[in-house]
Coordinates of C-alpha atoms and ligand atoms in Angstrom, one line a residue:
M1 CA 32.4 76.6 -61.3
N2 CA 33.3 80.1 -60.8
E3 CA 32.4 81.9 -57.5
S4 CA 29.8 84.4 -58.3
N5 CA 28.3 81.4 -60.3
L6 CA 28.4 79.4 -57.2
M7 CA 26.6 82.2 -55.4
E8 CA 23.9 82.2 -57.8
K9 CA 23.6 78.6 -57.7
I10 CA 23.2 78.5 -53.9
V11 CA 20.8 81.4 -54.0
S12 CA 18.7 79.6 -56.6
L13 CA 18.7 76.2 -54.9
A14 CA 18.0 77.9 -51.4
K15 CA 14.8 79.2 -53.1
R16 CA 13.6 76.3 -55.3
R17 CA 14.0 73.5 -52.6
G18 CA 12.7 75.6 -49.9
F19 CA 15.5 76.7 -47.7
V20 CA 15.6 80.4 -47.8
F21 CA 13.0 82.9 -49.5
P22 CA 13.4 86.5 -50.0
G23 CA 11.4 88.4 -47.2
S24 CA 8.0 89.6 -48.1
E25 CA 8.1 88.2 -51.5
I26 CA 4.7 88.7 -52.8
Y27 CA 4.9 92.4 -52.1
G28 CA 8.2 92.9 -53.8
G29 CA 10.3 92.2 -50.9
L30 CA 11.9 94.1 -48.0
A31 CA 15.7 94.6 -48.4
G32 CA 17.9 92.9 -46.1
T33 CA 15.2 90.4 -44.8
F34 CA 14.8 86.7 -45.6
D35 CA 12.4 83.9 -44.6
Y36 CA 13.6 80.3 -44.0
G37 CA 11.4 77.7 -45.8
P38 CA 10.7 74.2 -44.7
Y39 CA 14.2 72.6 -45.1
G40 CA 16.0 75.8 -44.2
V41 CA 14.2 76.2 -40.7
V42 CA 15.2 72.6 -39.8
L43 CA 18.8 73.1 -40.9
K44 CA 18.9 76.4 -38.9
E45 CA 17.3 74.5 -35.8
N46 CA 19.9 71.4 -36.1
V47 CA 22.7 73.9 -36.2
E48 CA 21.2 75.9 -33.2
R49 CA 20.5 72.6 -31.2
L50 CA 24.1 71.2 -31.9
W51 CA 25.6 74.5 -30.7
L52 CA 23.3 74.5 -27.6
S53 CA 23.9 70.7 -26.9
M54 CA 27.9 71.4 -27.3
F55 CA 28.2 74.6 -25.5
R56 CA 25.3 74.7 -22.9
D57 CA 23.6 71.4 -22.1
S58 CA 26.6 69.0 -22.1
R59 CA 28.7 71.3 -19.7
D60 CA 28.1 71.9 -16.0
D61 CA 29.4 75.6 -16.3
M62 CA 27.0 77.0 -18.7
Y63 CA 23.4 78.5 -18.1
G64 CA 21.0 79.5 -20.9
V65 CA 18.6 82.6 -21.0
D66 CA 16.1 83.8 -23.5
A67 CA 15.8 87.7 -22.9
A68 CA 13.3 90.0 -24.5
I69 CA 14.3 91.5 -27.7
L70 CA 12.8 95.0 -26.4
M71 CA 14.8 96.1 -23.4
N72 CA 15.1 99.4 -21.3
P73 CA 17.1 101.7 -23.7
K74 CA 19.2 102.6 -20.9
I75 CA 21.1 99.2 -21.7
W76 CA 22.2 100.5 -24.9
E77 CA 23.3 103.8 -23.5
A78 CA 25.4 101.9 -20.9
S79 CA 26.9 99.7 -23.4
G80 CA 27.7 102.5 -25.8
H81 CA 25.5 101.5 -28.7
V82 CA 23.3 104.8 -28.5
A83 CA 26.5 107.0 -28.9
G84 CA 28.9 104.8 -31.0
F85 CA 27.2 102.1 -32.8
A86 CA 27.4 103.6 -36.0
D87 CA 28.9 103.1 -39.6
P88 CA 30.0 105.8 -41.9
L89 CA 27.5 106.7 -44.4
V90 CA 28.2 108.5 -47.6
E91 CA 25.7 109.8 -50.2
C92 CA 26.1 110.2 -53.9
E93 CA 25.1 114.1 -54.7
K94 CA 24.0 113.0 -58.2
C95 CA 22.0 109.7 -57.9
K96 CA 21.7 110.2 -54.1
R97 CA 22.3 106.3 -53.5
R98 CA 24.0 105.7 -50.3
F99 CA 27.1 103.7 -49.6
R100 CA 29.2 102.3 -46.3
A101 CA 32.3 104.6 -46.7
D102 CA 34.5 101.8 -45.3
H103 CA 33.2 99.4 -47.9
L104 CA 34.3 101.5 -50.9
D105 CA 37.6 101.4 -52.5
D106 CA 37.4 105.0 -53.4
A107 CA 35.3 107.0 -50.8
T108 CA 35.1 110.0 -53.0
K109 CA 33.6 108.6 -56.1
C110 CA 30.0 106.9 -56.5
P111 CA 30.5 103.3 -57.6
E112 CA 27.2 103.4 -59.4
C113 CA 27.2 106.6 -61.4
A114 CA 30.6 108.0 -60.7
G115 CA 29.1 111.1 -59.2
A116 CA 30.8 112.8 -56.3
L117 CA 30.0 111.5 -52.8
G118 CA 29.4 113.8 -50.1
E119 CA 31.2 113.8 -46.5
A120 CA 31.0 110.7 -44.5
R121 CA 28.7 111.0 -41.5
Q122 CA 28.0 108.4 -38.8
F123 CA 24.7 106.4 -38.9
N124 CA 23.4 104.6 -36.0
M125 CA 22.5 101.3 -36.9
M126 CA 19.9 100.5 -34.4
F127 CA 16.6 100.0 -35.2
K128 CA 14.1 102.5 -33.0
T129 CA 10.4 102.1 -32.2
H130 CA 8.0 103.2 -29.5
S131 CA 6.9 101.3 -26.4
G132 CA 3.1 101.8 -25.7
A133 CA 0.9 104.5 -26.8
M134 CA 3.0 107.6 -26.6
E135 CA 5.4 108.4 -29.6
D136 CA 7.6 110.8 -27.8
D137 CA 11.3 110.5 -27.3
S138 CA 10.5 109.2 -23.6
A139 CA 9.0 105.9 -25.2
T140 CA 11.7 105.2 -27.5
V141 CA 13.1 101.7 -27.4
Y142 CA 15.6 99.8 -29.8
L143 CA 15.3 96.5 -31.4
R144 CA 18.3 94.8 -29.9
P145 CA 21.3 94.9 -32.1
E146 CA 23.0 92.0 -30.4
T147 CA 21.8 89.3 -28.1
A148 CA 24.7 90.1 -25.6
G149 CA 22.8 92.7 -23.8
G150 CA 20.3 90.3 -22.6
I151 CA 22.8 88.3 -21.2
F152 CA 24.7 90.9 -19.3
T153 CA 21.5 92.3 -17.7
N154 CA 20.6 88.7 -16.4
Y155 CA 24.0 88.2 -15.1
K156 CA 22.8 88.9 -11.4
N157 CA 19.6 87.0 -12.0
V158 CA 21.6 83.9 -12.9
V159 CA 23.9 84.4 -10.0
D160 CA 21.1 84.9 -7.4
A161 CA 19.0 82.0 -8.8
L162 CA 21.7 79.4 -9.3
H163 CA 24.9 80.6 -7.4
P164 CA 27.3 79.3 -10.0
K165 CA 31.1 79.2 -9.2
L166 CA 33.3 81.1 -11.5
P167 CA 34.3 80.5 -14.0
F168 CA 30.8 80.0 -15.8
G169 CA 29.0 81.0 -18.8
I170 CA 25.4 82.2 -20.2
A171 CA 24.5 81.2 -23.6
Q172 CA 21.5 82.7 -25.4
V173 CA 20.1 82.0 -29.3
G174 CA 17.9 84.7 -30.6
K175 CA 17.2 87.6 -33.1
A176 CA 19.1 90.8 -33.7
F177 CA 18.7 93.8 -35.6
R178 CA 20.8 96.3 -37.4
N179 CA 19.9 98.8 -39.9
E180 CA 22.7 98.0 -42.2
I181 CA 23.4 100.8 -44.6
A182 CA 23.9 98.4 -47.4
P183 CA 22.6 94.7 -46.7
R184 CA 24.3 92.3 -49.3
D185 CA 25.4 88.9 -50.1
F186 CA 22.3 86.8 -49.4
V187 CA 21.9 86.2 -45.6
F188 CA 25.7 87.3 -45.1
R189 CA 24.7 90.9 -44.1
S190 CA 20.9 91.4 -43.4
R191 CA 18.8 93.7 -41.2
E192 CA 17.2 91.0 -39.2
F193 CA 19.3 88.0 -38.1
S194 CA 19.9 85.4 -35.5
Q195 CA 23.0 85.0 -33.3
M196 CA 24.2 82.4 -30.7
E197 CA 26.1 84.2 -28.2
I198 CA 28.0 83.4 -25.0
E199 CA 29.4 85.5 -22.2
Y200 CA 32.0 83.7 -20.2
F201 CA 32.8 85.0 -16.7
V202 CA 36.2 84.6 -15.3
P203 CA 38.4 86.0 -12.5
S204 CA 40.6 88.6 -14.3
G205 CA 43.8 86.4 -14.2
E206 CA 42.2 83.5 -15.9
W207 CA 41.3 85.3 -19.3
E208 CA 43.8 84.1 -21.4
Q209 CA 43.4 80.5 -20.6
A210 CA 39.6 80.7 -21.0
F211 CA 40.3 82.4 -24.4
E212 CA 42.3 79.7 -25.5
E213 CA 39.7 77.1 -24.7
W214 CA 37.0 79.0 -26.6
R215 CA 39.2 79.4 -29.6
K216 CA 39.8 75.7 -29.8
M217 CA 36.1 75.1 -29.2
M218 CA 34.9 77.4 -31.9
H219 CA 37.0 75.3 -34.5
L220 CA 35.5 72.0 -33.2
F221 CA 31.9 73.6 -33.8
A222 CA 33.2 74.4 -37.3
T223 CA 34.1 70.8 -37.7
A224 CA 31.0 69.5 -36.3
I225 CA 28.7 71.4 -38.6
G226 CA 31.0 70.3 -41.7
L227 CA 32.9 73.3 -42.6
P228 CA 36.3 72.4 -44.2
H229 CA 39.3 72.9 -42.0
D230 CA 41.1 74.9 -44.7
S231 CA 38.3 77.2 -45.3
V232 CA 38.0 78.8 -41.8
H233 CA 40.7 81.3 -40.8
E234 CA 41.7 83.2 -37.8
L235 CA 42.3 86.8 -38.1
E236 CA 44.0 88.4 -35.0
V237 CA 42.5 91.9 -34.9
E238 CA 45.1 94.6 -34.4
A239 CA 45.0 96.8 -31.4
K240 CA 44.1 99.9 -33.3
D241 CA 40.7 97.9 -34.5
R242 CA 39.8 96.5 -31.3
A243 CA 37.5 98.1 -29.0
H244 CA 39.6 100.2 -26.3
Y245 CA 38.7 97.6 -23.4
S246 CA 39.8 94.6 -25.4
K247 CA 43.1 93.0 -25.0
R248 CA 42.3 90.4 -27.6
T249 CA 39.9 89.6 -30.5
I250 CA 39.9 87.3 -33.1
D251 CA 37.7 87.2 -36.3
F252 CA 37.0 83.7 -37.5
E253 CA 36.7 84.3 -41.3
F254 CA 35.3 81.9 -43.9
D255 CA 36.2 81.6 -47.6
Y256 CA 32.7 82.7 -48.9
P257 CA 32.1 82.7 -52.7
F258 CA 32.6 86.4 -52.5
G259 CA 35.9 86.5 -50.6
R260 CA 37.1 85.8 -47.1
K261 CA 34.7 87.4 -44.7
E262 CA 34.1 87.6 -40.9
L263 CA 31.9 84.3 -39.9
W264 CA 32.2 84.6 -36.0
G265 CA 34.0 86.5 -33.5
L266 CA 35.9 85.7 -30.2
A267 CA 36.5 88.9 -27.9
Y268 CA 38.1 89.4 -24.6
R269 CA 36.0 92.3 -23.1
G270 CA 37.7 92.7 -19.8
D271 CA 35.2 94.1 -17.1
F272 CA 33.9 96.7 -19.5
D273 CA 30.3 95.6 -19.6
L274 CA 29.4 94.5 -16.2
S275 CA 31.0 97.5 -14.7
A276 CA 29.3 99.9 -17.1
H277 CA 25.9 98.3 -16.4
A278 CA 26.6 98.3 -12.7
Q279 CA 27.4 102.0 -12.9
A280 CA 24.5 103.0 -15.0
S281 CA 22.1 100.9 -13.1
S282 CA 23.4 101.5 -9.6
I283 CA 23.0 98.0 -9.1
E284 CA 26.1 95.9 -7.4
L285 CA 27.1 93.4 -10.3
A286 CA 30.3 92.3 -8.4
Y287 CA 30.8 88.6 -7.5
L288 CA 31.4 87.3 -4.2
D289 CA 33.9 84.5 -4.0
E290 CA 32.5 82.3 -1.1
E291 CA 35.6 80.9 -0.3
S292 CA 38.1 83.9 -0.4
K293 CA 35.3 86.2 0.6
E294 CA 36.6 88.7 -2.1
K295 CA 34.4 90.7 -4.3
F296 CA 35.2 91.8 -7.7
I297 CA 33.5 92.2 -11.1
P298 CA 34.5 89.2 -13.4
H299 CA 35.8 89.5 -16.8
V300 CA 34.3 88.3 -19.8
I301 CA 35.3 86.3 -23.0
E302 CA 32.7 86.6 -25.7
P303 CA 32.4 83.9 -28.4
S304 CA 29.7 85.1 -30.9
F305 CA 28.3 83.3 -33.8
G306 CA 26.1 84.6 -36.4
V307 CA 23.4 81.7 -37.4
D308 CA 22.8 83.1 -41.1
R309 CA 26.4 83.6 -41.8
T310 CA 26.9 79.9 -40.6
I311 CA 24.2 78.8 -42.7
L312 CA 25.6 80.4 -45.7
A313 CA 29.1 79.0 -45.1
I314 CA 27.5 75.5 -44.7
L315 CA 25.5 75.9 -48.1
A316 CA 28.8 77.2 -49.9
S317 CA 31.0 74.4 -48.8
A318 CA 28.3 71.7 -49.4
Y319 CA 27.2 72.5 -52.8
K320 CA 28.8 70.2 -55.2
E321 CA 28.2 69.2 -58.8
D322 CA 28.8 65.9 -60.5
V323 CA 29.2 66.2 -64.3
M324 CA 27.9 63.1 -66.0
G325 CA 28.2 63.5 -69.7
E326 CA 25.1 65.8 -70.9
E327 CA 23.7 65.7 -67.1
T328 CA 24.8 67.6 -64.1
R329 CA 24.0 66.4 -60.6
A330 CA 24.0 69.0 -57.9
Y331 CA 23.9 67.9 -54.2
L332 CA 24.5 69.1 -51.0
A333 CA 27.1 67.3 -48.9
L334 CA 25.6 68.4 -45.6
A335 CA 27.1 66.6 -42.6
P336 CA 24.3 63.8 -41.6
K337 CA 24.0 65.6 -38.0
I338 CA 22.6 68.8 -39.4
A339 CA 20.9 67.3 -42.7
P340 CA 17.1 68.3 -42.4
V341 CA 16.2 65.1 -43.7
K342 CA 18.3 62.0 -42.4
A343 CA 16.9 59.4 -45.1
M344 CA 14.2 59.0 -47.6
V345 CA 12.3 55.5 -47.9
S346 CA 10.4 54.8 -51.2
P347 CA 8.7 51.8 -52.6
L348 CA 10.1 51.0 -56.0
L349 CA 6.6 51.3 -57.5
K350 CA 3.8 53.2 -55.9
N351 CA 1.0 51.3 -57.5
K352 CA 1.9 47.9 -55.6
P353 CA 0.3 48.0 -52.2
E354 CA 2.4 45.2 -51.1
L355 CA 5.6 47.5 -51.7
V356 CA 3.9 50.3 -50.4
E357 CA 2.9 48.5 -47.2
K358 CA 6.7 47.1 -46.5
A359 CA 8.1 50.6 -47.3
R360 CA 5.8 52.4 -44.7
E361 CA 6.8 49.5 -42.2
V362 CA 10.4 50.1 -42.9
R363 CA 10.1 54.1 -42.6
A364 CA 8.3 53.4 -39.3
E365 CA 11.3 51.4 -38.0
L366 CA 13.8 54.0 -38.9
Q367 CA 11.9 56.7 -37.5
K368 CA 12.5 55.0 -34.1
I369 CA 16.1 56.2 -34.6
H370 CA 15.2 59.8 -35.9
P371 CA 11.8 61.1 -37.1
A372 CA 13.4 63.0 -40.1
I373 CA 12.9 59.9 -42.4
A374 CA 11.2 61.2 -45.5
W375 CA 8.7 59.4 -47.6
D376 CA 8.9 59.6 -51.4
D377 CA 6.9 57.9 -54.1
N378 CA 6.5 60.6 -56.6
G379 CA 8.1 59.9 -60.1
N380 CA 10.9 57.5 -60.9
I381 CA 13.5 56.7 -58.6
G382 CA 16.1 58.6 -60.3
K383 CA 14.1 61.9 -59.8
R384 CA 13.4 61.1 -56.1
Y385 CA 17.0 60.7 -55.6
R386 CA 17.9 64.2 -57.5
R387 CA 15.4 65.8 -55.2
Q388 CA 16.8 64.4 -52.0
D389 CA 20.3 65.2 -53.2
E390 CA 19.5 68.7 -53.6
I391 CA 18.4 69.0 -50.0
G392 CA 21.5 66.9 -48.8
T393 CA 19.8 63.7 -47.4
P394 CA 22.5 61.5 -46.7
F395 CA 20.8 58.1 -47.4
C396 CA 18.0 56.9 -49.9
I397 CA 16.4 53.5 -49.2
T398 CA 14.2 51.6 -51.9
I399 CA 12.2 48.9 -51.4
D400 CA 11.6 46.3 -54.0
F401 CA 10.3 43.0 -54.7
D402 CA 13.5 41.3 -53.4
T403 CA 12.8 43.0 -50.0
L404 CA 9.6 40.9 -50.0
G405 CA 11.4 37.7 -50.8
E406 CA 11.1 37.2 -54.5
T407 CA 14.8 36.1 -54.4
P408 CA 14.7 34.3 -51.2
D409 CA 18.2 35.0 -50.0
L410 CA 17.3 38.8 -50.4
K411 CA 14.3 38.9 -48.3
D412 CA 14.2 41.8 -45.8
T413 CA 17.2 43.6 -47.5
V414 CA 16.9 46.9 -49.4
T415 CA 19.0 49.1 -51.5
L416 CA 20.9 52.1 -49.5
R417 CA 22.0 54.6 -51.8
H418 CA 24.7 57.1 -50.9
R419 CA 24.2 60.7 -51.4
D420 CA 27.9 61.7 -52.3
S421 CA 29.2 58.8 -54.2
G422 CA 25.6 57.9 -55.9
T423 CA 26.7 54.3 -55.0
Q424 CA 24.2 51.7 -54.0
E425 CA 24.4 48.3 -51.6
R426 CA 22.3 45.8 -50.7
L427 CA 21.9 45.7 -47.1
S428 CA 19.4 44.2 -44.2
I429 CA 16.9 46.7 -42.7
A430 CA 19.0 46.2 -39.3
E431 CA 22.1 47.2 -41.2
V432 CA 20.5 50.3 -42.6
A433 CA 19.5 51.4 -39.2
E434 CA 22.7 51.1 -37.8
R435 CA 24.4 53.0 -40.6
I436 CA 21.9 56.0 -40.0
R437 CA 22.3 55.8 -36.3
S438 CA 26.2 56.0 -36.5
A439 CA 26.1 58.7 -39.1
I440 CA 23.9 61.0 -37.2
Q441 CA 25.4 60.5 -33.7
Ligands
ATP1 P1 30.8 93.0 -39.8 O1 32.1 93.9 -39.5 O2 30.8 91.9 -40.8 O3 29.8 94.1 -39.9 P2 30.6 92.7 -36.9 O4 32.1 92.7 -36.5 O5 29.8 94.1 -36.7 O6 30.3 92.3 -38.4 P3 29.7 91.6 -34.4 O7 29.1 92.6 -33.9 O8 31.0 90.9 -34.2 O9 29.8 91.6 -36.2 O10 28.4 90.3 -34.4 C1 28.9 89.0 -34.0 C2 28.5 88.0 -35.3 O11 27.0 88.4 -35.8 C3 29.2 88.3 -36.4 O12 30.4 87.4 -36.4 C4 28.4 87.7 -37.7 O13 28.3 86.3 -37.8 C5 26.9 88.2 -37.3 N1 26.4 89.3 -37.8 C6 26.8 90.7 -37.5 N2 26.1 91.5 -38.5 C7 25.3 90.8 -39.3 C8 24.5 91.0 -40.4 N3 24.1 92.2 -40.5 N4 24.0 89.9 -40.8 C9 24.0 88.7 -40.2 N5 24.9 88.5 -39.5 C10 25.5 89.4 -38.8

């Protein structure tokens, strides 16, 4: 399977099976937007939940916030986004198409029509709108270009409300908006996307240790969501490409079908953000160490994860094909923990009430382990398996006459089929429950 072919297959499966749809499709779409469908939304929630469970809920030093997307525009002035959150834009003098200059091999020639490209100008990527009935400049607000802003502005609230001891962090999952010049590569670069971000506050002398810990943690998360170890790479960002206040930044890159590209980022941001917000708001944001009575602005380590780029990395590494003679079986080898459906139960024949009744019983029993146990009695068993393979369901369970005791030794046993190998085994219902439980732990 060549790589552009793989991308086409992923986009097609995502649409056909209800993972990701083009945004506003019945109206001809809206560039750079996507909608998550029934399985996509659950996959996305499972990824976000796993992230929250690993990085917020299971730790005593982490707190959550869910800040408003619309914020006082002074936040984005202080953070430098109003003045500097821009990409270089070039326009073709002939066909008038616009491109990001830093994405072109030759920034003088149009890649579409070979016309001459004009001078690059800085294009601010923040979406602007108006708050309230006035539409003048005084009412301008921005859709947040990253979730981090809402964390920094709530730093003081969290400290005042919960009195956490340093080091501690604040985590947030939510939408971010960037008016990308050239959205592309499916959900990789879109104009509306989700981020999972952490700001981890430390005394300045402890930043290196915290940075190393988060570096390891990000790899652990990659493993937990099933990304193969050799497809995630660290890129140490050179000093000339880093923000002036950052002493270290690592891009976590993934081997996407269209090349090795940034998946997540880890940055040491010094005391830049809290100092800038303290100055611009005239509110003291220093931390008071209760023991030493010392007051100082904490430094910050920022692990930043794009949800949609994570979903695409998961789909790209999970998509597999088995060629069996004339037929090709496509399946998603999703880690059971994040698979939208954990198992599917079906009666061998749907017109046999005794099979249906038993299968319903088995499903109810398995739903005590996890609610996402699907029911499918449509078409023949082969078709049911294919459907579940394509949405990445790890297990299929079939109830037949032996389950009912036609062969006495096999009473209360079922067929368990494994997604990746396609192999089947005969197990008791209790054994199947145990298999599912241990796979999704
Ligand atoms: P790029 O250089 O690819 O534009 P970036 O360095 O600007 O990305 P950050 O500002 O570090 O990205 O944002 C943090 C994370 O948010 C990224 O690692 C990525 O996962 C995600 N992200 C950023 N821009 C987009 C986008 N347009 N669409 C989807 N995800 C994005």
